[in-house]
Amino acid sequence: GGRGSTQSDMLQVRMRLSLQDHLWEFYQNNVNIPTQEQAMARKAALDICAELRVFLHAKLPDMPLREMYLSGSLYDDLQVVTADHAQLMVPLILEKNLWSSIPGEDTIMNVPGFWLVRRENLEYFPRNSSYWDRCMVGGYLSPKSVLEVFDKLVAGSINWPAIGSVLDYIIRPVVPSETLTLEIQYEMDRKLYVDFLPLLVMEDGTSLIAKPHRLVAERHENLWRQSFRVADTARLRALDQEDGGCRCTCLKVAKAVSKLNPALNQLNASQLTNAILLLSEKEGDWTQEALADRFLQLLRALVGHLEAGRLPCALNPKVNLFCELTEQEVDELGYTLYCALSDPESLLRT
Ligand code: GDP
């Protein structure tokens, strides 16, 4: 008790107050992207998407695809720092009776959040009954092989200089690229990266994307990644709408901090979104005035999850969103965030 503790309490209150100001300042100056810049990036992505649709319809009329569409933070007002990337979703159509999905926890790999897609009924419907049989490896639909099909097309048979000159952009496939990415220069000093993301929507609504498991091992090569992005983002937005909350702002600040600090680059939008969703289950006050308190609480929660080596996905707690980090990465992230707890402002220096 006594005088000392009161003084240190006051000091803490003052620190929090100024952190609150600095977070909003950082948000305005470094995180938020001007509307005009977002609009230009969206337009460039849309132009490319339209060209690709025309090209694929003409060149490969038999390929069973649903209409491609653009998605990602650029379209949810969750992109930060610069408007420079988007995903082009490419939904494949699979015959229901020929393919089935097996959750990762029921396989020898035992990885919740990843799935195998197995070819069924080969005895009655032999190989090549399904268009996607060409991407079958060892009886399973291989995301790697699906990506290779698109890679051949996009990097090999599309005349990007010609399309680029019509649209007045410079377009080139990024090589080498583990995902399949186009670089579009749409202004002298502005570039946009568009990833091709093949997608399967299973009968029960589960979305699986062809984004490989990060810790590449041969036995992981056939795994499809379950995507929770649409549901996560909708949940976050709905919570903010109910109480006029600052969860999305908090997410954007955390994303920018992770993007601008090399030691935090391994943290991604999905991990940060889920950490905030989990925090929202315990913490009720997300008013704009509470941004600094919630931001600090988010850092503390992340340190805790890193110590445990586990960040459960809010929608499916069996999924560990840290499962693709190495032990060393977990330690480094934990250390950096732990240090930031006593000096959070250090994260905002750019
Ligand atoms: P940001 O890239 O950090 O701004 O975050 P996003 O929220 O845009 O997430 C994009 C990342 O999520 C990409 O690496 C995607 O591979 C991955 N992802 C997983 N599911 C989806 C999905 O349904 N749509 C999109 N656009 N990306 C997804």
Short mmCIF file of C-alpha atoms and ligand atoms in Angstrom, two decimals:
data_model
loop_
_atom_site.label_atom_id
_atom_site.label_comp_id
_atom_site.label_asym_id
_atom_site.label_seq_id
_atom_site.Cartn_x
_atom_site.Cartn_y
_atom_site.Cartn_z
CA GLY A 1 0.00 0.00 0.00
CA GLY A 2 1.12 3.54 0.76
CA ARG A 3 2.34 6.36 -1.35
CA GLY A 4 4.73 4.40 -3.58
CA SER A 5 2.08 2.15 -5.04
CA THR A 6 -0.25 5.07 -5.72
CA GLN A 7 2.49 6.83 -7.61
CA SER A 8 3.32 3.78 -9.68
CA ASP A 9 -0.41 3.28 -10.35
CA MET A 10 -0.58 6.82 -11.65
CA LEU A 11 2.46 6.28 -13.79
CA GLN A 12 0.82 3.20 -15.28
CA VAL A 13 -2.38 5.09 -16.00
CA ARG A 14 -0.38 7.83 -17.73
CA MET A 15 1.52 5.28 -19.80
CA ARG A 16 -1.74 3.65 -20.85
CA LEU A 17 -3.28 6.97 -21.78
CA SER A 18 -0.38 7.89 -24.01
CA LEU A 19 -0.32 4.39 -25.52
CA GLN A 20 -3.97 4.91 -26.40
CA ASP A 21 -3.08 8.16 -28.25
CA HIS A 22 -0.12 6.59 -29.96
CA LEU A 23 -2.11 3.59 -31.15
CA TRP A 24 -4.69 5.82 -32.81
CA GLU A 25 -1.97 7.98 -34.31
CA PHE A 26 -0.20 4.87 -35.61
CA TYR A 27 -3.52 3.63 -36.98
CA GLN A 28 -4.12 6.85 -38.92
CA ASN A 29 -0.55 7.27 -40.20
CA ASN A 30 0.73 3.75 -40.78
CA VAL A 31 -2.06 1.20 -40.68
CA ASN A 32 -5.04 2.58 -42.52
CA ILE A 33 -4.83 2.71 -46.33
CA PRO A 34 -6.30 5.72 -48.18
CA THR A 35 -9.59 4.86 -49.89
CA GLN A 36 -8.28 5.94 -53.28
CA GLU A 37 -5.29 3.60 -53.07
CA GLN A 38 -7.54 0.68 -52.11
CA ALA A 39 -9.88 1.43 -55.00
CA MET A 40 -7.02 1.46 -57.53
CA ALA A 41 -5.64 -1.84 -56.29
CA ARG A 42 -9.10 -3.43 -56.38
CA LYS A 43 -9.64 -2.23 -59.91
CA ALA A 44 -6.33 -3.66 -61.12
CA ALA A 45 -7.19 -7.03 -59.53
CA LEU A 46 -10.65 -7.00 -61.07
CA ASP A 47 -9.30 -6.26 -64.55
CA ILE A 48 -6.93 -9.22 -64.33
CA CYS A 49 -9.66 -11.49 -62.97
CA ALA A 50 -11.92 -10.58 -65.92
CA GLU A 51 -9.14 -11.33 -68.44
CA LEU A 52 -8.41 -14.67 -66.82
CA ARG A 53 -12.05 -15.71 -66.88
CA VAL A 54 -12.25 -15.02 -70.61
CA PHE A 55 -8.99 -16.84 -71.24
CA LEU A 56 -9.90 -19.95 -69.25
CA HIS A 57 -13.38 -20.24 -70.76
CA ALA A 58 -11.91 -20.03 -74.24
CA LYS A 59 -8.86 -22.17 -73.74
CA LEU A 60 -10.22 -24.85 -71.39
CA PRO A 61 -13.99 -25.06 -71.75
CA ASP A 62 -14.09 -28.54 -70.15
CA MET A 63 -12.28 -27.69 -66.97
CA PRO A 64 -14.94 -28.00 -64.24
CA LEU A 65 -14.66 -24.70 -62.39
CA ARG A 66 -17.11 -22.39 -60.75
CA GLU A 67 -16.62 -18.69 -61.48
CA MET A 68 -13.35 -17.36 -60.08
CA TYR A 69 -13.60 -14.48 -57.63
CA LEU A 70 -11.35 -12.15 -55.69
CA SER A 71 -11.08 -12.22 -51.94
CA GLY A 72 -8.90 -11.33 -48.98
CA SER A 73 -8.32 -8.41 -46.67
CA LEU A 74 -8.39 -5.91 -49.55
CA TYR A 75 -12.09 -6.74 -49.92
CA ASP A 76 -12.93 -6.78 -46.19
CA ASP A 77 -11.32 -3.48 -45.34
CA LEU A 78 -8.76 -5.38 -43.28
CA GLN A 79 -5.67 -4.80 -45.39
CA VAL A 80 -3.00 -2.69 -43.72
CA VAL A 81 -0.02 -0.46 -44.58
CA THR A 82 -0.20 -0.79 -48.39
CA ALA A 83 -2.86 -2.10 -50.74
CA ASP A 84 -0.65 -4.66 -52.40
CA HIS A 85 -2.15 -8.15 -52.39
CA ALA A 86 -5.29 -10.19 -53.02
CA GLN A 87 -6.31 -13.80 -53.63
CA LEU A 88 -7.97 -15.06 -56.76
CA MET A 89 -10.16 -17.93 -55.61
CA VAL A 90 -10.52 -20.74 -58.15
CA PRO A 91 -13.30 -23.12 -57.06
CA LEU A 92 -12.97 -26.61 -58.56
CA ILE A 93 -16.09 -28.69 -59.17
CA LEU A 94 -15.74 -32.27 -57.87
CA GLU A 95 -18.21 -35.07 -58.56
CA LYS A 96 -19.86 -35.92 -55.22
CA ASN A 97 -19.78 -39.68 -55.75
CA LEU A 98 -16.15 -39.74 -56.86
CA TRP A 99 -14.41 -37.79 -54.11
CA SER A 100 -14.66 -37.81 -50.32
CA SER A 101 -12.88 -35.78 -47.66
CA ILE A 102 -11.10 -37.23 -44.63
CA PRO A 103 -10.27 -34.98 -41.66
CA GLY A 104 -6.56 -34.76 -40.82
CA GLU A 105 -7.09 -36.10 -37.29
CA ASP A 106 -8.32 -39.38 -38.78
CA THR A 107 -5.13 -39.91 -40.78
CA ILE A 108 -1.68 -41.04 -39.70
CA MET A 109 -0.49 -37.42 -39.94
CA ASN A 110 -2.98 -36.49 -37.21
CA VAL A 111 -3.26 -32.80 -38.14
CA PRO A 112 -6.63 -31.21 -37.38
CA GLY A 113 -7.38 -28.39 -39.81
CA PHE A 114 -6.01 -30.27 -42.80
CA TRP A 115 -7.84 -32.82 -44.96
CA LEU A 116 -7.24 -35.54 -47.49
CA VAL A 117 -9.50 -35.78 -50.52
CA ARG A 118 -9.79 -39.42 -51.59
CA ARG A 119 -10.87 -40.77 -54.96
CA GLU A 120 -13.80 -43.20 -54.52
CA ASN A 121 -15.41 -45.84 -56.73
CA LEU A 122 -12.43 -46.35 -59.02
CA GLU A 123 -13.72 -49.84 -59.86
CA TYR A 124 -16.96 -48.47 -61.38
CA PHE A 125 -15.65 -45.12 -62.51
CA PRO A 126 -12.11 -45.77 -63.70
CA ARG A 127 -9.35 -43.22 -63.92
CA ASN A 128 -10.25 -40.21 -66.08
CA SER A 129 -13.97 -40.46 -65.29
CA SER A 130 -13.33 -37.25 -63.40
CA TYR A 131 -11.48 -34.33 -65.00
CA TRP A 132 -9.50 -33.91 -61.78
CA ASP A 133 -8.19 -37.50 -61.92
CA ARG A 134 -5.18 -36.00 -63.70
CA CYS A 135 -4.24 -34.48 -60.35
CA MET A 136 -4.60 -37.73 -58.42
CA VAL A 137 -1.51 -38.91 -56.53
CA GLY A 138 -1.63 -42.23 -54.67
CA GLY A 139 -5.43 -42.26 -54.71
CA TYR A 140 -5.79 -38.71 -53.38
CA LEU A 141 -6.40 -35.35 -55.03
CA SER A 142 -3.08 -33.54 -54.77
CA PRO A 143 -3.22 -29.77 -54.16
CA LYS A 144 0.33 -29.54 -55.45
CA SER A 145 -0.65 -31.18 -58.71
CA VAL A 146 -3.70 -28.90 -59.03
CA LEU A 147 -1.44 -25.88 -58.57
CA GLU A 148 0.88 -27.25 -61.24
CA VAL A 149 -1.98 -27.37 -63.74
CA PHE A 150 -2.63 -23.68 -63.18
CA ASP A 151 1.04 -22.88 -63.07
CA LYS A 152 1.53 -24.34 -66.57
CA LEU A 153 -1.35 -22.27 -67.85
CA VAL A 154 -0.58 -19.02 -66.15
CA ALA A 155 3.18 -19.06 -66.47
CA GLY A 156 3.28 -20.93 -69.75
CA SER A 157 0.43 -20.22 -72.10
CA ILE A 158 -0.96 -16.80 -71.30
CA ASN A 159 0.51 -13.89 -73.20
CA TRP A 160 0.84 -11.53 -70.26
CA PRO A 161 2.70 -8.77 -72.11
CA ALA A 162 -0.17 -8.60 -74.61
CA ILE A 163 -2.86 -8.54 -71.93
CA GLY A 164 -0.82 -6.08 -69.90
CA SER A 165 -0.48 -3.65 -72.76
CA VAL A 166 -4.24 -3.70 -73.37
CA LEU A 167 -4.89 -2.97 -69.69
CA ASP A 168 -1.91 -0.64 -69.42
CA TYR A 169 -0.29 -2.71 -66.67
CA ILE A 170 2.94 -4.65 -66.51
CA ILE A 171 2.03 -8.21 -65.55
CA ARG A 172 4.38 -11.09 -64.84
CA PRO A 173 4.19 -14.37 -62.98
CA VAL A 174 6.42 -14.35 -59.92
CA VAL A 175 9.14 -17.00 -60.18
CA PRO A 176 10.00 -18.85 -58.13
CA SER A 177 6.86 -18.81 -56.08
CA GLU A 178 5.56 -21.51 -53.75
CA THR A 179 2.07 -20.24 -54.32
CA LEU A 180 1.15 -19.18 -57.82
CA THR A 181 1.44 -15.42 -57.90
CA LEU A 182 1.07 -12.67 -60.48
CA GLU A 183 2.82 -9.35 -60.06
CA ILE A 184 0.88 -6.45 -61.53
CA GLN A 185 2.48 -3.07 -61.78
CA TYR A 186 -0.42 -0.68 -62.25
CA GLU A 187 1.33 2.60 -61.57
CA MET A 188 4.98 3.63 -61.75
CA ASP A 189 5.41 3.00 -58.04
CA ARG A 190 2.55 0.63 -57.25
CA LYS A 191 2.53 -3.14 -57.41
CA LEU A 192 -0.13 -5.66 -56.60
CA TYR A 193 0.42 -9.36 -55.97
CA VAL A 194 -2.42 -11.72 -56.80
CA ASP A 195 -2.24 -15.34 -55.58
CA PHE A 196 -4.14 -18.09 -57.34
CA LEU A 197 -5.90 -20.09 -54.69
CA PRO A 198 -7.64 -23.28 -55.91
CA LEU A 199 -10.51 -24.10 -53.59
CA LEU A 200 -12.82 -27.05 -52.87
CA VAL A 201 -16.18 -26.52 -51.20
CA MET A 202 -17.27 -29.86 -49.76
CA GLU A 203 -20.89 -30.96 -49.35
CA ASP A 204 -21.11 -29.87 -45.72
CA GLY A 205 -19.78 -26.41 -46.61
CA THR A 206 -16.19 -27.06 -45.49
CA SER A 207 -13.77 -24.95 -47.58
CA LEU A 208 -10.43 -26.47 -48.47
CA ILE A 209 -7.67 -24.48 -50.12
CA ALA A 210 -4.58 -25.59 -52.04
CA LYS A 211 -2.15 -23.90 -49.70
CA PRO A 212 0.51 -26.37 -48.63
CA HIS A 213 1.37 -27.25 -45.04
CA ARG A 214 4.35 -25.03 -44.23
CA LEU A 215 6.59 -27.69 -42.75
CA VAL A 216 7.00 -29.48 -46.01
CA ALA A 217 7.28 -33.20 -45.67
CA GLU A 218 6.47 -35.63 -48.39
CA ARG A 219 3.64 -37.20 -46.40
CA HIS A 220 2.04 -33.77 -46.02
CA GLU A 221 1.97 -33.11 -49.74
CA ASN A 222 -1.57 -34.34 -50.31
CA LEU A 223 -3.08 -32.29 -47.50
CA TRP A 224 -5.66 -29.62 -48.23
CA ARG A 225 -5.91 -26.76 -45.76
CA GLN A 226 -9.27 -25.97 -44.23
CA SER A 227 -10.08 -22.29 -44.52
CA PHE A 228 -11.86 -20.55 -41.66
CA ARG A 229 -11.27 -17.08 -43.02
CA VAL A 230 -14.81 -16.24 -44.14
CA ALA A 231 -16.41 -17.34 -40.87
CA ASP A 232 -13.68 -15.78 -38.68
CA THR A 233 -13.94 -12.43 -40.41
CA ALA A 234 -17.74 -12.41 -40.35
CA ARG A 235 -17.73 -13.23 -36.62
CA LEU A 236 -15.27 -10.43 -35.83
CA ARG A 237 -17.27 -7.90 -37.79
CA ALA A 238 -20.58 -9.00 -36.25
CA LEU A 239 -19.19 -8.61 -32.72
CA ASP A 240 -17.96 -5.10 -33.53
CA GLN A 241 -21.33 -4.22 -35.02
CA GLU A 242 -23.19 -5.37 -31.90
CA ASP A 243 -21.28 -3.09 -29.55
CA GLY A 244 -19.53 -0.50 -31.75
CA GLY A 245 -16.30 -2.23 -30.77
CA CYS A 246 -12.65 -1.79 -31.76
CA ARG A 247 -11.81 -5.44 -32.53
CA CYS A 248 -11.17 -4.81 -36.24
CA THR A 249 -9.05 -1.76 -35.40
CA CYS A 250 -7.12 -3.81 -32.87
CA LEU A 251 -6.62 -6.53 -35.49
CA LYS A 252 -5.38 -4.04 -38.08
CA VAL A 253 -2.92 -2.48 -35.63
CA ALA A 254 -1.63 -5.93 -34.69
CA LYS A 255 -1.33 -6.93 -38.36
CA ALA A 256 0.63 -3.76 -39.16
CA VAL A 257 2.90 -4.28 -36.17
CA SER A 258 3.61 -7.85 -37.32
CA LYS A 259 4.23 -6.69 -40.86
CA LEU A 260 6.59 -3.86 -39.88
CA ASN A 261 8.60 -5.75 -37.24
CA PRO A 262 10.72 -8.47 -38.84
CA ALA A 263 10.77 -10.48 -35.60
CA LEU A 264 6.97 -10.76 -35.80
CA ASN A 265 6.60 -11.55 -39.51
CA GLN A 266 5.55 -15.11 -38.76
CA LEU A 267 2.31 -13.98 -37.14
CA ASN A 268 -0.50 -14.02 -39.68
CA ALA A 269 -4.00 -12.60 -39.97
CA SER A 270 -5.68 -15.88 -39.06
CA GLN A 271 -3.73 -16.26 -35.80
CA LEU A 272 -4.33 -12.64 -34.79
CA THR A 273 -8.02 -12.79 -35.69
CA ASN A 274 -8.52 -15.94 -33.64
CA ALA A 275 -6.59 -14.59 -30.66
CA ILE A 276 -8.98 -11.60 -30.67
CA LEU A 277 -12.03 -13.85 -31.05
CA LEU A 278 -10.89 -15.91 -28.04
CA LEU A 279 -10.26 -12.73 -26.05
CA SER A 280 -13.76 -11.53 -26.92
CA GLU A 281 -15.21 -14.59 -25.16
CA LYS A 282 -13.64 -13.40 -21.89
CA GLU A 283 -13.53 -9.65 -22.26
CA GLY A 284 -16.61 -7.48 -22.74
CA ASP A 285 -15.29 -3.92 -23.07
CA TRP A 286 -14.21 -3.24 -26.65
CA THR A 287 -15.15 0.45 -26.71
CA GLN A 288 -12.82 2.72 -28.69
CA GLU A 289 -11.47 4.07 -25.37
CA ALA A 290 -10.33 0.57 -24.42
CA LEU A 291 -8.10 0.04 -27.48
CA ALA A 292 -4.82 0.33 -25.54
CA ASP A 293 -6.02 -2.03 -22.80
CA ARG A 294 -7.25 -4.61 -25.30
CA PHE A 295 -4.09 -4.31 -27.42
CA LEU A 296 -1.93 -4.99 -24.35
CA GLN A 297 -4.22 -7.86 -23.40
CA LEU A 298 -3.86 -9.28 -26.90
CA LEU A 299 -0.06 -9.19 -26.61
CA ARG A 300 -0.29 -10.93 -23.22
CA ALA A 301 -2.67 -13.55 -24.59
CA LEU A 302 -0.34 -14.24 -27.52
CA VAL A 303 2.59 -14.69 -25.14
CA GLY A 304 0.48 -17.20 -23.21
CA HIS A 305 -0.53 -19.11 -26.35
CA LEU A 306 3.09 -19.18 -27.49
CA GLU A 307 4.22 -20.49 -24.11
CA ALA A 308 1.64 -23.24 -24.43
CA GLY A 309 2.69 -23.82 -28.07
CA ARG A 310 -0.98 -23.77 -28.93
CA LEU A 311 -3.47 -21.29 -30.33
CA PRO A 312 -6.84 -22.98 -30.75
CA CYS A 313 -8.99 -21.91 -33.68
CA ALA A 314 -12.09 -20.22 -32.22
CA LEU A 315 -14.42 -22.20 -34.50
CA ASN A 316 -12.70 -25.55 -34.02
CA PRO A 317 -10.54 -25.80 -30.89
CA LYS A 318 -8.91 -29.00 -32.14
CA VAL A 319 -7.06 -26.93 -34.73
CA ASN A 320 -3.78 -25.46 -33.46
CA LEU A 321 -3.02 -22.31 -35.42
CA PHE A 322 0.61 -22.44 -34.26
CA CYS A 323 1.17 -25.98 -35.57
CA GLU A 324 3.20 -24.80 -38.56
CA LEU A 325 5.73 -22.80 -36.51
CA THR A 326 9.07 -24.35 -35.58
CA GLU A 327 10.07 -24.44 -31.92
CA GLN A 328 12.63 -21.73 -32.60
CA GLU A 329 10.05 -19.46 -34.22
CA VAL A 330 7.72 -19.95 -31.26
CA ASP A 331 10.54 -18.97 -28.89
CA GLU A 332 11.50 -15.89 -30.91
CA LEU A 333 7.93 -14.65 -31.22
CA GLY A 334 7.32 -15.26 -27.53
CA TYR A 335 10.48 -13.41 -26.55
CA THR A 336 9.75 -10.40 -28.78
CA LEU A 337 6.17 -10.08 -27.54
CA TYR A 338 7.18 -10.61 -23.93
CA CYS A 339 9.67 -7.72 -24.19
CA ALA A 340 7.00 -5.59 -25.86
CA LEU A 341 4.70 -6.00 -22.83
CA SER A 342 6.83 -3.58 -20.82
CA ASP A 343 7.52 -1.29 -23.78
CA PRO A 344 4.61 -1.60 -26.22
CA GLU A 345 5.52 1.68 -27.88
CA SER A 346 8.64 0.02 -29.27
CA LEU A 347 6.34 -1.89 -31.62
CA LEU A 348 5.00 1.33 -33.12
CA ARG A 349 8.34 2.81 -34.14
CA THR A 350 8.67 2.47 -37.88
P1 GDP B 1 -3.48 -10.43 -44.98
O1 GDP B 1 -2.91 -11.05 -46.22
O2 GDP B 1 -2.54 -10.48 -43.82
O3 GDP B 1 -3.98 -9.05 -45.20
O4 GDP B 1 -4.69 -11.31 -44.50
P2 GDP B 1 -5.93 -11.96 -45.25
O5 GDP B 1 -7.00 -11.96 -44.25
O6 GDP B 1 -6.18 -11.32 -46.57
O7 GDP B 1 -5.49 -13.47 -45.46
C1 GDP B 1 -4.90 -13.89 -46.62
C2 GDP B 1 -4.23 -15.22 -46.34
O8 GDP B 1 -5.17 -16.16 -45.86
C3 GDP B 1 -3.64 -15.81 -47.59
O9 GDP B 1 -2.35 -16.26 -47.27
C4 GDP B 1 -4.52 -16.98 -47.93
O10 GDP B 1 -3.75 -18.05 -48.44
C5 GDP B 1 -5.15 -17.34 -46.62
N1 GDP B 1 -6.56 -17.77 -46.76
C6 GDP B 1 -7.14 -18.82 -46.15
N2 GDP B 1 -8.43 -18.92 -46.48
C7 GDP B 1 -8.69 -17.91 -47.32
C8 GDP B 1 -9.88 -17.48 -48.00
O11 GDP B 1 -10.95 -18.08 -47.88
N3 GDP B 1 -9.76 -16.38 -48.77
C9 GDP B 1 -8.58 -15.71 -48.90
N4 GDP B 1 -8.55 -14.63 -49.67
N5 GDP B 1 -7.46 -16.08 -48.28
C10 GDP B 1 -7.51 -17.17 -47.49
#
